[in-house]
Every structure is written in structure tokens, then in C-alpha cells.
Coordinates of C-alpha atoms in Angstrom, one line a residue:
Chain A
X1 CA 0.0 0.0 0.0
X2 CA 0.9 3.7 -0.5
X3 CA 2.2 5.4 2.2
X4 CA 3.5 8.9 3.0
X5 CA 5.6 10.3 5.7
X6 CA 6.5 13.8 7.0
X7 CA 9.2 13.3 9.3
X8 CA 9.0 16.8 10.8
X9 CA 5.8 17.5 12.7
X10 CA 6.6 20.9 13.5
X11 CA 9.0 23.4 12.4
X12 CA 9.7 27.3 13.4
X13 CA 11.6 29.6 11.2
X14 CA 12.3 33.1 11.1
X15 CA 11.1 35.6 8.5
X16 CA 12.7 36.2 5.8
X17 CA 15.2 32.6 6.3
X18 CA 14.7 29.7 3.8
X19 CA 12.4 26.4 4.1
X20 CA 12.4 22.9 3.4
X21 CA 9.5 20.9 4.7
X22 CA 10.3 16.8 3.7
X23 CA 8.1 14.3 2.8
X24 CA 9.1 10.8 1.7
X25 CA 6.6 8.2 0.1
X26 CA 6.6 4.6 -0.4
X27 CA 5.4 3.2 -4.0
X28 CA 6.9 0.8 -6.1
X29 CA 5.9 2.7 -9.6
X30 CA 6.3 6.8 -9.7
X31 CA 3.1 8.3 -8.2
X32 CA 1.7 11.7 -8.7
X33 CA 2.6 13.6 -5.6
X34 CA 0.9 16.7 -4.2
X35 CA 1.6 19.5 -1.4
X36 CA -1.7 21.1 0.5
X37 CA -1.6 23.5 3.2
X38 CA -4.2 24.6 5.3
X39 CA -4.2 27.6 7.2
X40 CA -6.1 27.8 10.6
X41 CA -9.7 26.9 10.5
X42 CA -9.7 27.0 7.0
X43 CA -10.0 24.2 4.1
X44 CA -6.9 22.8 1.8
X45 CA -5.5 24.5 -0.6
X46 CA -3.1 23.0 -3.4
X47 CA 0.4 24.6 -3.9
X48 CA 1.5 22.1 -6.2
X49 CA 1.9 18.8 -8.0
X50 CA 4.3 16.6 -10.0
X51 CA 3.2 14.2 -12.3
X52 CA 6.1 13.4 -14.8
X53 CA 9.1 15.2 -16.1
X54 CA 10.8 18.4 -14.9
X55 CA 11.8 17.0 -10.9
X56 CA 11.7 20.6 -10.1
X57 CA 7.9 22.2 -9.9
X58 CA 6.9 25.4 -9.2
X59 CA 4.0 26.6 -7.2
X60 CA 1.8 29.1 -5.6
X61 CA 3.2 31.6 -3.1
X62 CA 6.6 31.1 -4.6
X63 CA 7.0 27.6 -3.1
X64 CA 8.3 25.0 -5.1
X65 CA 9.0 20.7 -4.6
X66 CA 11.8 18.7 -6.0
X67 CA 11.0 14.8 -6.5
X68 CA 14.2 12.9 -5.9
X69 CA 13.1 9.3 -7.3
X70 CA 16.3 7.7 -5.3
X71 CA 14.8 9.0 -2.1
X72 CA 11.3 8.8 -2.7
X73 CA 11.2 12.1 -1.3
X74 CA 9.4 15.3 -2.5
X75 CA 10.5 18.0 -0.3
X76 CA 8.6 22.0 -0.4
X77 CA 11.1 24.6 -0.3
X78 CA 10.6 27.9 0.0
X79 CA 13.3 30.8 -0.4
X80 CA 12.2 33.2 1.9
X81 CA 9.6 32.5 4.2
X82 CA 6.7 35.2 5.0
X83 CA 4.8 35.6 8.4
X84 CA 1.9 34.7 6.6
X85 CA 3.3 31.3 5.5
X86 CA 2.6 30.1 8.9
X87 CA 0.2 27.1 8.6
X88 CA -0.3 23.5 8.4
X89 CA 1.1 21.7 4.9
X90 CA 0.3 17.9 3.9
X91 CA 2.0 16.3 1.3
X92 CA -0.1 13.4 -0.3
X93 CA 0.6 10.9 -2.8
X94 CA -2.2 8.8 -5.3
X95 CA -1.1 5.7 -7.4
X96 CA -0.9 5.9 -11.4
X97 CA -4.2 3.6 -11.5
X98 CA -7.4 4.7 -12.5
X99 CA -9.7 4.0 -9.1
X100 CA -7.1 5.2 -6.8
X101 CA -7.5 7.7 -4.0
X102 CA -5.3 10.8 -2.3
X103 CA -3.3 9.7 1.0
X104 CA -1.8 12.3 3.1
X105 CA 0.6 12.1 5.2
X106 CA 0.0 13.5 8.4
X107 CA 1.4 17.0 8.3
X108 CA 4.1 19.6 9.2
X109 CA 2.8 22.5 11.2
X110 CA 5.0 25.7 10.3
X111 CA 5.3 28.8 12.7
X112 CA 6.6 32.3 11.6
X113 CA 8.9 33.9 14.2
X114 CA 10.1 37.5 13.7
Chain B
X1 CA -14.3 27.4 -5.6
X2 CA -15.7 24.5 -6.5
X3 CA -19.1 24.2 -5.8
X4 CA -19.2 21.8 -2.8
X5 CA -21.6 22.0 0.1
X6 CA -21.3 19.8 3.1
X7 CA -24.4 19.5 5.6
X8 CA -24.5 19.8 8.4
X9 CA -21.6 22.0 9.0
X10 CA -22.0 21.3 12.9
X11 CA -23.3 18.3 14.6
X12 CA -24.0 17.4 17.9
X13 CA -24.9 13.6 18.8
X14 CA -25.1 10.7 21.3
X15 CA -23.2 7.5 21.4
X16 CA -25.2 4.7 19.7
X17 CA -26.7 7.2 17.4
X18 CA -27.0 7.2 13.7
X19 CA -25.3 10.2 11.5
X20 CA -25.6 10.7 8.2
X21 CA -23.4 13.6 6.7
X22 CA -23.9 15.1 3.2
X23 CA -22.0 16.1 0.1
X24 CA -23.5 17.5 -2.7
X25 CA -21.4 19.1 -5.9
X26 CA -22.3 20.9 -8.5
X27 CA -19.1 20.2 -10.9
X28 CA -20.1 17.0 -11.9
X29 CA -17.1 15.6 -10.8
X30 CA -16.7 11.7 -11.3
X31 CA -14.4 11.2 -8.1
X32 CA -15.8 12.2 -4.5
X33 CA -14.3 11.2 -1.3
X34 CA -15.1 11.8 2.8
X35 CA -11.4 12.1 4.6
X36 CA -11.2 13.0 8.9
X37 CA -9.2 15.2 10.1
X38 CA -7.6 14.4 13.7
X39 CA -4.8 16.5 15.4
X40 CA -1.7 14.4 14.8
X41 CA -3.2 12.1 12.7
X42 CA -3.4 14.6 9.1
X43 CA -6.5 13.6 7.2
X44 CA -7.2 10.0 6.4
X45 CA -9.5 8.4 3.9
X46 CA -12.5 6.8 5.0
X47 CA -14.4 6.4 1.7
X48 CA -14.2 6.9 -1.8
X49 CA -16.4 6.9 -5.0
X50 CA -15.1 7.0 -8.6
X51 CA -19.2 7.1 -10.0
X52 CA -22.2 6.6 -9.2
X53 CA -22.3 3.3 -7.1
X54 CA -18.6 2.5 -7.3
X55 CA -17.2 3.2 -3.8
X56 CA -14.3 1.8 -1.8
X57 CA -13.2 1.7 1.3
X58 CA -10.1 4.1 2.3
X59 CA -7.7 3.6 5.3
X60 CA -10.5 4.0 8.3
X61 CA -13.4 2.3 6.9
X62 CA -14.7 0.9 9.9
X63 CA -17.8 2.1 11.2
X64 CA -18.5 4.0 8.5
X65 CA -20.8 3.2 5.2
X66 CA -21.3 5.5 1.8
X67 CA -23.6 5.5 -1.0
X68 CA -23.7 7.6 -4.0
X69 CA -26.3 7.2 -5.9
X70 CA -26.3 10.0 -8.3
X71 CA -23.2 12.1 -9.6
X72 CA -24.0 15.0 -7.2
X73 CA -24.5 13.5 -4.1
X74 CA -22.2 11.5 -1.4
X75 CA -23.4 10.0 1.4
X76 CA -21.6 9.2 5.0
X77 CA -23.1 7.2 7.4
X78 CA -21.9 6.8 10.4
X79 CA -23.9 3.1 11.4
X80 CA -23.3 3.6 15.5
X81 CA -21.4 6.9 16.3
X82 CA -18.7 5.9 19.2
X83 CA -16.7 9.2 21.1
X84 CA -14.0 8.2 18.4
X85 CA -15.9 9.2 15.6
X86 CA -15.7 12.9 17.0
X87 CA -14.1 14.7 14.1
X88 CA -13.9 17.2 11.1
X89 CA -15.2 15.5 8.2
X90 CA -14.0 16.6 4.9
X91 CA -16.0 16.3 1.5
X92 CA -13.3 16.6 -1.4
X93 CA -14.3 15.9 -5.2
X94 CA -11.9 15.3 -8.7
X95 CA -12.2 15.1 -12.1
X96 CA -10.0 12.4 -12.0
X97 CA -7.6 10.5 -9.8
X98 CA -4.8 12.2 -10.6
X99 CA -6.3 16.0 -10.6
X100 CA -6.0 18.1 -7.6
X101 CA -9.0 17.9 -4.9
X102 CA -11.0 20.8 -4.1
X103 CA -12.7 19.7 -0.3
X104 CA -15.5 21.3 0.9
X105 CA -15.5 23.5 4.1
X106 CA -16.1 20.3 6.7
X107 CA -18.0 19.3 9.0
X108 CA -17.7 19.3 13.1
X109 CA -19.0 16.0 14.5
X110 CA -18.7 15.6 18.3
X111 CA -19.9 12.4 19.8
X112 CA -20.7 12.7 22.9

């Protein structure tokens, strides 16, 4: 089964200072792999996705993801980060297979400090 | 946004009760599904549909029962509601697997 793991359940960085959230996923095949953040009391939002080709994607809010098929990872960087980046962000992962659903893994809360 | 409406968007209920929560689109989306969200735990998927009367269970199925019998319209049932079942149910819907989920604005059960 698919599986997705965000190692880091809650980071703090400062305004203005760089940001990598990680996520890993376990699939045999290449899946298409998503990151969603929710900010509080709110409903998801997509920043991005990668389907096939370029590794490196680019997002909303000037966030973007590289996929690193030796690591199964697809980490979310961010250059420099904004007070109102502060917010919850899931990465999820859905197999190549008609029928299949979205998992999520279980999320990396993100705090602003000034 | 998409046009998604979950109802109730509060809900208040006893142990042992029946709950039936409601997701109703308007994009004619072929893919709907009914994910939880739980401090700690990131949103899992209870139950999916890919059309009308094609659903499947997702990772915490248990307890829980669907039906989708027209295009518009997704059905959660919760058979028995326990205290564990006290939650914020999210409607999402797709064109297809692989296109990005728009989710609806939730729902608060509590189970009391």
C-alpha cells in the first residue's frame, strides 16, 4: 500500500530565512505527488503537484518541490519565508491507477517567528 | 471554488446514534471522497467513489458506510457513532484520480 511520511511535525523559522518541509513516500511505480496547506480553521489549498518530467515544480506563493526518485522524497522549499506562510502543509501521494485515492501524510505545522 | 456543500456543517450527537453527513457538488465531478481530520493524525480516507455506485473503502473504513447514488451526491453514514468518531469530516471531489482535490468547508462532528 501507499504510504506517505512527514518526518518533521513541526518546524519554526524566522522571516525572511529559507524552508524545506520533507516528505518521503513509499510506492513501487512513480506516483503523482501533491503538497496542500491549510491555514487555521480553514479548508486545503493546493500549492503544487508533480506528475512526470521536470523534478523541479513550481507553485503558488513562490513555493516550489523537487522529486528525488532515489529518495522517494518530495521535499517543499521555500526561499524566503513570510509571516503569513505560517500554517499546516500535507504532502499526499495517489497511485498511477485509475480508481485510486489521495493519502496524506499526516502533516508539518509551520510557525513564523520575527 | 468549487461548488461543494457539506451539511451539516456542525453536529452534535449521542453514542449509539445514527449520522448521516452530506456532500452535494455541482461540478459533476466523477471522483468524490469523505477524509477525517484528527490532530496528529493529518487527514485519512475513509471512503471513496469514482461514480455513481462505485465506492471503496479508504484507510478508516470501519464504522463507516457511503452511497452515492447519483453524480452529485455522497453519502456518509456513520452506522453507530462511538466518542472516536468525533471529528472534522471533509468532503473533497476530482475530475479524476490524478487531478488536484477541491474539499469542501467540513464538518464538526462531536460524539458525545
Amino acid at each position: 500500500a501507499q504510504s506517505v511520511t512527514q518526518p518533521d511535525i513541526h518546524i519554526t523559522v524566522s522571516e525572511g530565512a529559507s524552508l524545506e518541509l520533507r516528505c518521503n513516500y513509499s510506492y513501487g511505480a512513480t506516483p503523482y505527488l501533491f503538497w496542500y496547506v491549510q491555514s487555521p480553521g480553514q479548508g486545503l489549498q493546493l500549492l503544487l503537484k508533480y506528475f512526470s518530467g521536470d523534478t523541479l515544480v513550481q507553485g503558488i506563493k513562490g513555493f516550489e518541490a523537487e522529486f528525488k526518485r532515489s529518495q522517494s522524497s518530495f521535499n517543499l522549499r521555500k526561499p524566503s519565508v513570510h509571516w503569513s506562510d505560517a500554517a499546516e502543509y500535507f504532502c499526499a501521494v495517489v497511485r498511477n491507477q485509475a480508481g485510486t485515492a489521495l493519502i496524506f501524510g499526516k502533516g508539518t505545522t509551520l510557525s513564523v517567528s520575527s | 471554488d468549487a461548488g461543494i456543500t457539506q451539511s451539516p456543517r456542525h453536529k452534535v450527537t449521542e453514542t449509539g446514534t445514527p449520522v448521516t453527513l452530506r456532500c452535494h457538488q455541482t461540478e459533476n465531478h466523477r471522483y468524490m471522497y469523505w477524509y477525517r481530520q484528527d490532530p496528529g493524525h493529518g487527514l485519512r480516507l475513509i471512503h471513496y467513489s469514482y461514480g455513481v455506485k462505485d465506492t471503496d473503502k479508504g484507510e478508516v473504513s470501519d464504522g463507516y458506510s457511503v452511497s452515492r447514488s447519483k453524480t452529485e451526491d455522497f453519502l456518509l453514514t456513520l452506522e453507530s457513532a462511538t466518542s472516536s468518531q468525533t471529528s472534522v469530516y471533509f468532503c473533497a471531489i476530482s475530475d479524476s484520480s490524478k487531478s488536484p482535490l477541491h474539499f469542501g468547508n467540513g464538518t464538526r462532528l462531536t460524539v458525545t
